[in-house]
Short mmCIF file of C-alpha atoms in Angstrom, two decimals:
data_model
loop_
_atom_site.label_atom_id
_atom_site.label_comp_id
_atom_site.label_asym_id
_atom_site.label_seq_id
_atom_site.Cartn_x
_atom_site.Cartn_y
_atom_site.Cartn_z
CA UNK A 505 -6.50 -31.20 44.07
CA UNK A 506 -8.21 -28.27 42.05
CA UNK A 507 -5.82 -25.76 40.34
CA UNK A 508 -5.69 -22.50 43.16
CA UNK A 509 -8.04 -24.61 44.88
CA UNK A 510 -11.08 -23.33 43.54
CA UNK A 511 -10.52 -19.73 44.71
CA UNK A 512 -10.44 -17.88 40.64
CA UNK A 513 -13.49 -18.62 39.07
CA UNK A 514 -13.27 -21.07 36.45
CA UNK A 515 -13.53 -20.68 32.08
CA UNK A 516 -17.31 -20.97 32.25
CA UNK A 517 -17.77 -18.44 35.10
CA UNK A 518 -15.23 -15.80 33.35
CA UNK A 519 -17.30 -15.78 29.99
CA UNK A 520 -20.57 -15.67 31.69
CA UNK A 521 -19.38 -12.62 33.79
CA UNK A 522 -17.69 -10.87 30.54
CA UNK A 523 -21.68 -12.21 28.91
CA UNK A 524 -23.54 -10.24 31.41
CA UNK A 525 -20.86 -7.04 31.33
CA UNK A 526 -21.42 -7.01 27.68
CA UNK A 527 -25.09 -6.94 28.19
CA UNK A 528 -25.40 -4.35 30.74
CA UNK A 529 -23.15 -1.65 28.62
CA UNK A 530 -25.31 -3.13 25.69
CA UNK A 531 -28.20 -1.61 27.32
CA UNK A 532 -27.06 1.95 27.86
CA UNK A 533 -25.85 1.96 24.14
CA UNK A 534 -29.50 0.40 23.08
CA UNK A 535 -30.68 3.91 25.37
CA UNK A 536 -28.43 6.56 24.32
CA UNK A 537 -28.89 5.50 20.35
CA UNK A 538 -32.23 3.80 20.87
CA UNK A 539 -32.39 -0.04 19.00
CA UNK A 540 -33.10 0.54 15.56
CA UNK A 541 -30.03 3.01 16.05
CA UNK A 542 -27.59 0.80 17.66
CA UNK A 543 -25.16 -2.02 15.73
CA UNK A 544 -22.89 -4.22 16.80
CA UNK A 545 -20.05 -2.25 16.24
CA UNK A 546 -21.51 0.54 18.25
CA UNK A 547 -21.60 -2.10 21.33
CA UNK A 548 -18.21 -3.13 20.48
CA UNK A 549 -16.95 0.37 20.40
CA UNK A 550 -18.06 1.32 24.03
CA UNK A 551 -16.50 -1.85 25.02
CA UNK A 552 -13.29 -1.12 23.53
CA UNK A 553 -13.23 -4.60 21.79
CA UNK A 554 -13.43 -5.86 18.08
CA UNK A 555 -16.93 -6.77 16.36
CA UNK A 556 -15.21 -10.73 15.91
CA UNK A 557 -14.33 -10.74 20.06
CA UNK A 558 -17.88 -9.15 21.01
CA UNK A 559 -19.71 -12.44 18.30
CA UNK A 560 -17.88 -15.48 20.57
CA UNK A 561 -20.77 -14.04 23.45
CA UNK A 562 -23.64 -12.92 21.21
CA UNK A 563 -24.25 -14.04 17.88
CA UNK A 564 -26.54 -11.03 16.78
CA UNK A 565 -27.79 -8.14 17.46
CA UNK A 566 -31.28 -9.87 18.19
CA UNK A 567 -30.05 -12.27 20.08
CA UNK A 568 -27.55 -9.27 22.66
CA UNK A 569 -31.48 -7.44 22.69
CA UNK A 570 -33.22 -10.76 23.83
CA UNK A 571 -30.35 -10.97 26.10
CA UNK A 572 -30.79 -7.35 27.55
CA UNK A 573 -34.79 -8.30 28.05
CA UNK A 574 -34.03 -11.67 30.23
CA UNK A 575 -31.51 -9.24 32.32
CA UNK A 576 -33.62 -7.19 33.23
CA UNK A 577 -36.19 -9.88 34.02
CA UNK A 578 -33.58 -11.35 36.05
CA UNK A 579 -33.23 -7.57 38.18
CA UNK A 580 -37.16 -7.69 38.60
CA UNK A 581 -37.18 -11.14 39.89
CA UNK A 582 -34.45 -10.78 42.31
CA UNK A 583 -35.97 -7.56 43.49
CA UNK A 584 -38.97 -8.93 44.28
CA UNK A 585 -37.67 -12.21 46.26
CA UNK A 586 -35.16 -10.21 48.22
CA UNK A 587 -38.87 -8.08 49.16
CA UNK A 588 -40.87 -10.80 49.90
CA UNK A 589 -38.06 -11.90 52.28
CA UNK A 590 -37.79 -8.55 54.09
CA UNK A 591 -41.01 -6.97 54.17
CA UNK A 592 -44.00 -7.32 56.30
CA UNK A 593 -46.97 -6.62 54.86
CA UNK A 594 -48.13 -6.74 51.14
CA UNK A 595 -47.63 -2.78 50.24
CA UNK A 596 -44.10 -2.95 52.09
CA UNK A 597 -43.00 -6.03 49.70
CA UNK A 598 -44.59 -4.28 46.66
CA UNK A 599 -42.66 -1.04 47.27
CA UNK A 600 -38.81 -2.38 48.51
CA UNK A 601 -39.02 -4.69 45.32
CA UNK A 602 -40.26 -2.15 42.98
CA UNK A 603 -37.78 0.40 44.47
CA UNK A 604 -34.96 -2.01 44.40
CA UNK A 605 -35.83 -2.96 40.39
CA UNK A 606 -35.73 1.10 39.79
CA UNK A 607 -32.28 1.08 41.37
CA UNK A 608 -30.96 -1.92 39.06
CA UNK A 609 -32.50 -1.06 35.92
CA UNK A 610 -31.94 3.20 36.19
CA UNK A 611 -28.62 2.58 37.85
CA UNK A 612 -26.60 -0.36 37.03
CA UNK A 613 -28.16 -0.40 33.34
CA UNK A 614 -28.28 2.61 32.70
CA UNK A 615 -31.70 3.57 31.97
CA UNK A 616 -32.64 0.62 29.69
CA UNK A 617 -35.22 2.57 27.40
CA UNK A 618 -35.67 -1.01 25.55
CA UNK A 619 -37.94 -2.66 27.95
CA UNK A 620 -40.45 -0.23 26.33
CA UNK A 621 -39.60 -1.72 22.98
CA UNK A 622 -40.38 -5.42 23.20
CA UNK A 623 -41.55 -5.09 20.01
CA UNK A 624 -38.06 -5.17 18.45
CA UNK A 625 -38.14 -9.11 19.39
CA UNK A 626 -39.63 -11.37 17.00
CA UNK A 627 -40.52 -15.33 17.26
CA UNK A 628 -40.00 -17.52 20.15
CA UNK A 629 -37.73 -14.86 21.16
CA UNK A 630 -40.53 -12.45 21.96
CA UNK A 631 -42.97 -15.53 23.34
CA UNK A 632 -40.27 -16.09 26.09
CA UNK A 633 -40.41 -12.51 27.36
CA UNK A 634 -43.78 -11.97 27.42
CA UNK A 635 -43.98 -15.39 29.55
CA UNK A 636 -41.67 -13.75 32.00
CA UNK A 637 -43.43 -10.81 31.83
CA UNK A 638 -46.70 -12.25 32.66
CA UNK A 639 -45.56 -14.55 35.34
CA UNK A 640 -43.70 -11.08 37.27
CA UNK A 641 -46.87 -9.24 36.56
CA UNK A 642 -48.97 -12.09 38.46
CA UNK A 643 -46.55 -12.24 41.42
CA UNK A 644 -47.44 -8.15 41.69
CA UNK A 645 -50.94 -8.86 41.85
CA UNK A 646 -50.69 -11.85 44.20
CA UNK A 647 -49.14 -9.12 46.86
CA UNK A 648 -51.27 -7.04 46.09
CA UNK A 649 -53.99 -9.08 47.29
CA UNK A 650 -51.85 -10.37 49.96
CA UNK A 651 -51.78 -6.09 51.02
CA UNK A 652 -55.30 -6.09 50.98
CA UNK A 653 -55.83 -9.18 53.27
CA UNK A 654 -53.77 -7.79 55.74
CA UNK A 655 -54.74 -4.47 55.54
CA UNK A 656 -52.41 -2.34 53.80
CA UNK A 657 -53.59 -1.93 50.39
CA UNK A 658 -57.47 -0.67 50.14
CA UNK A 659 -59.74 -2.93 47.76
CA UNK A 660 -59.07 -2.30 43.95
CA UNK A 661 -58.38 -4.54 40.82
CA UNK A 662 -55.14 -5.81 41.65
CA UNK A 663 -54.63 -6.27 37.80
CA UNK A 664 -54.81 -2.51 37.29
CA UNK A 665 -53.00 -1.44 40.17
CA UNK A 666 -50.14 -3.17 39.01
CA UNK A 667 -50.18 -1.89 35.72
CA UNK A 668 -50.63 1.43 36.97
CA UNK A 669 -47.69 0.77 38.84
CA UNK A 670 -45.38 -0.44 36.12
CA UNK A 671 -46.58 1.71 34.09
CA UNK A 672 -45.07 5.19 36.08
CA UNK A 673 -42.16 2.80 36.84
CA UNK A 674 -41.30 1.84 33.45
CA UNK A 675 -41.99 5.50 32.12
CA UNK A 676 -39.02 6.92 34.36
CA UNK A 677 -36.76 5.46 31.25
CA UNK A 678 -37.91 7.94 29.27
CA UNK A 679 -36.85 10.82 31.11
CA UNK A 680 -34.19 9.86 33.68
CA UNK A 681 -31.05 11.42 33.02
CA UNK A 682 -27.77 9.69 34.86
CA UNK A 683 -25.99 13.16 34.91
CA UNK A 684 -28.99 14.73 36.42
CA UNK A 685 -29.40 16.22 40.15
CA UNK A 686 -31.57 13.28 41.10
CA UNK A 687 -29.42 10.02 42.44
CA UNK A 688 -30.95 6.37 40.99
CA UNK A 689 -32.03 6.16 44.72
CA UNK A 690 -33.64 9.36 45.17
CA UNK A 691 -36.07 8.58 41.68
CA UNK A 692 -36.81 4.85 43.27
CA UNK A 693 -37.56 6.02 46.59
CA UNK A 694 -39.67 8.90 45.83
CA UNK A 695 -41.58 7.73 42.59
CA UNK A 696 -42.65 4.24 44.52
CA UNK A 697 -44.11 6.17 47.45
CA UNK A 698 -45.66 8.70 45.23
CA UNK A 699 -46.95 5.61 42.82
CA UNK A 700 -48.59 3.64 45.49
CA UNK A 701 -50.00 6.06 47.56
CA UNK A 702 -53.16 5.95 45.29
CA UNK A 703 -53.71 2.18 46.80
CA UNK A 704 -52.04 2.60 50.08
CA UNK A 705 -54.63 2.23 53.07
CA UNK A 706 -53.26 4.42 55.32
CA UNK A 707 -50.95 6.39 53.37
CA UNK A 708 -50.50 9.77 55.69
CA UNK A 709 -50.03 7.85 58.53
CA UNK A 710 -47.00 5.98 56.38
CA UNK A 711 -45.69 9.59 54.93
CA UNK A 712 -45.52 10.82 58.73
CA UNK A 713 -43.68 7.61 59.78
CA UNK A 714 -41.19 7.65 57.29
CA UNK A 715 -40.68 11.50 57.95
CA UNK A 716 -39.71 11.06 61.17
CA UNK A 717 -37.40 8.37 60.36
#
């Protein structure tokens, strides 16, 4: 019989969870000090633990910011499949995943300012990224077209709708402050509707509907 039959989570599953804590506090320290400006020991610091504790999780610095970038990858990709589940049409998947990323990455990570630095990854490091980054960017444009099939989305490029799209959405990093008036949900909600609009098919019918509700 298993020790507390099964019900505490086993070694493996308590160092990945401590893994992915250390990553998302990584990420506010990469945003506050930026990543040229952030060590180690700063990251150990705001976790209240010694630089030898924070290396048996992440060997380097590169390594904790290639770490950060597959996070966040992992928050985009869960976004969107929890959309493509719920939502009806193509523009109704695009915006609950794209709203639900903004959430994730300006709430629970603290306004990660170092997606907008891939640059700081070098080597196969960087290659793996951009490959996630380029698959994500091709399941936006397959909705897209799904949205205009069905009717939601008018005819455009879907390629530059969806950078258009990640574009404003990726941007809200640079200004988003935590301690501001405006809630993680109220900048997701309101920047997705105002960012798809522009492609929407019927966009002041949508704004009435979701007036009223």
């Amino acid at each position: 019989m298993s020790r507390w039959a099964n019900a505490l989570p086993n070694r493996e599953d308590q160092l990945e969870t401590k893994r992915r804590a250390i990553i998302r506090e990584a990420a506010k320290v990469f945003s506050r000090r930026g990543v040229h400006g952030t060590s180690l020991e700063d990251v150990a610091e705001r976790l209240g633990v010694s630089k030898a504790a924070l290396y048996r999780y992440v060997p380097s610095k590169q390594d904790l910011l290639y770490a950060c970038h597959k996070e966040a990858m992992v928050i985009a990709d869960d976004s969107l499949g929890a959309a493509e589940a719920e939502g009806q049409t193509g523009l109704e998947k695009i915006r609950r995943g794209m709203a639900r990323y903004m959430r994730e990455m300006i709430g629970t990570m603290g306004v990660p300012v170092l997606i907008l630095e891939e640059n700081a990854l070098t080597g196969a490091q960087a290659a793996e990224i951009m490959r996630l980054r380029d698959a994500f960017e091709h399941r936006m444009r397959r909705l897209v077209e799904e949205g205009i099939a069905d009717g939601s989305i008018v005819k455009i490029n879907p390629k530059l709708a969806v950078f258009t799209l990640l574009g404003a959405v990726h941007w809200v990093t640079k200004w988003y402050s935590p301690d501001g008036a405006w809630s993680a949900d109220d900048v997701s909600e309101a920047l997705i509707e105002v960012a798809t609009r522009g492609f929407a098919a019927n966009p002041e019918s949508e704004l009435k509907a979701s007036l009223k509700g």
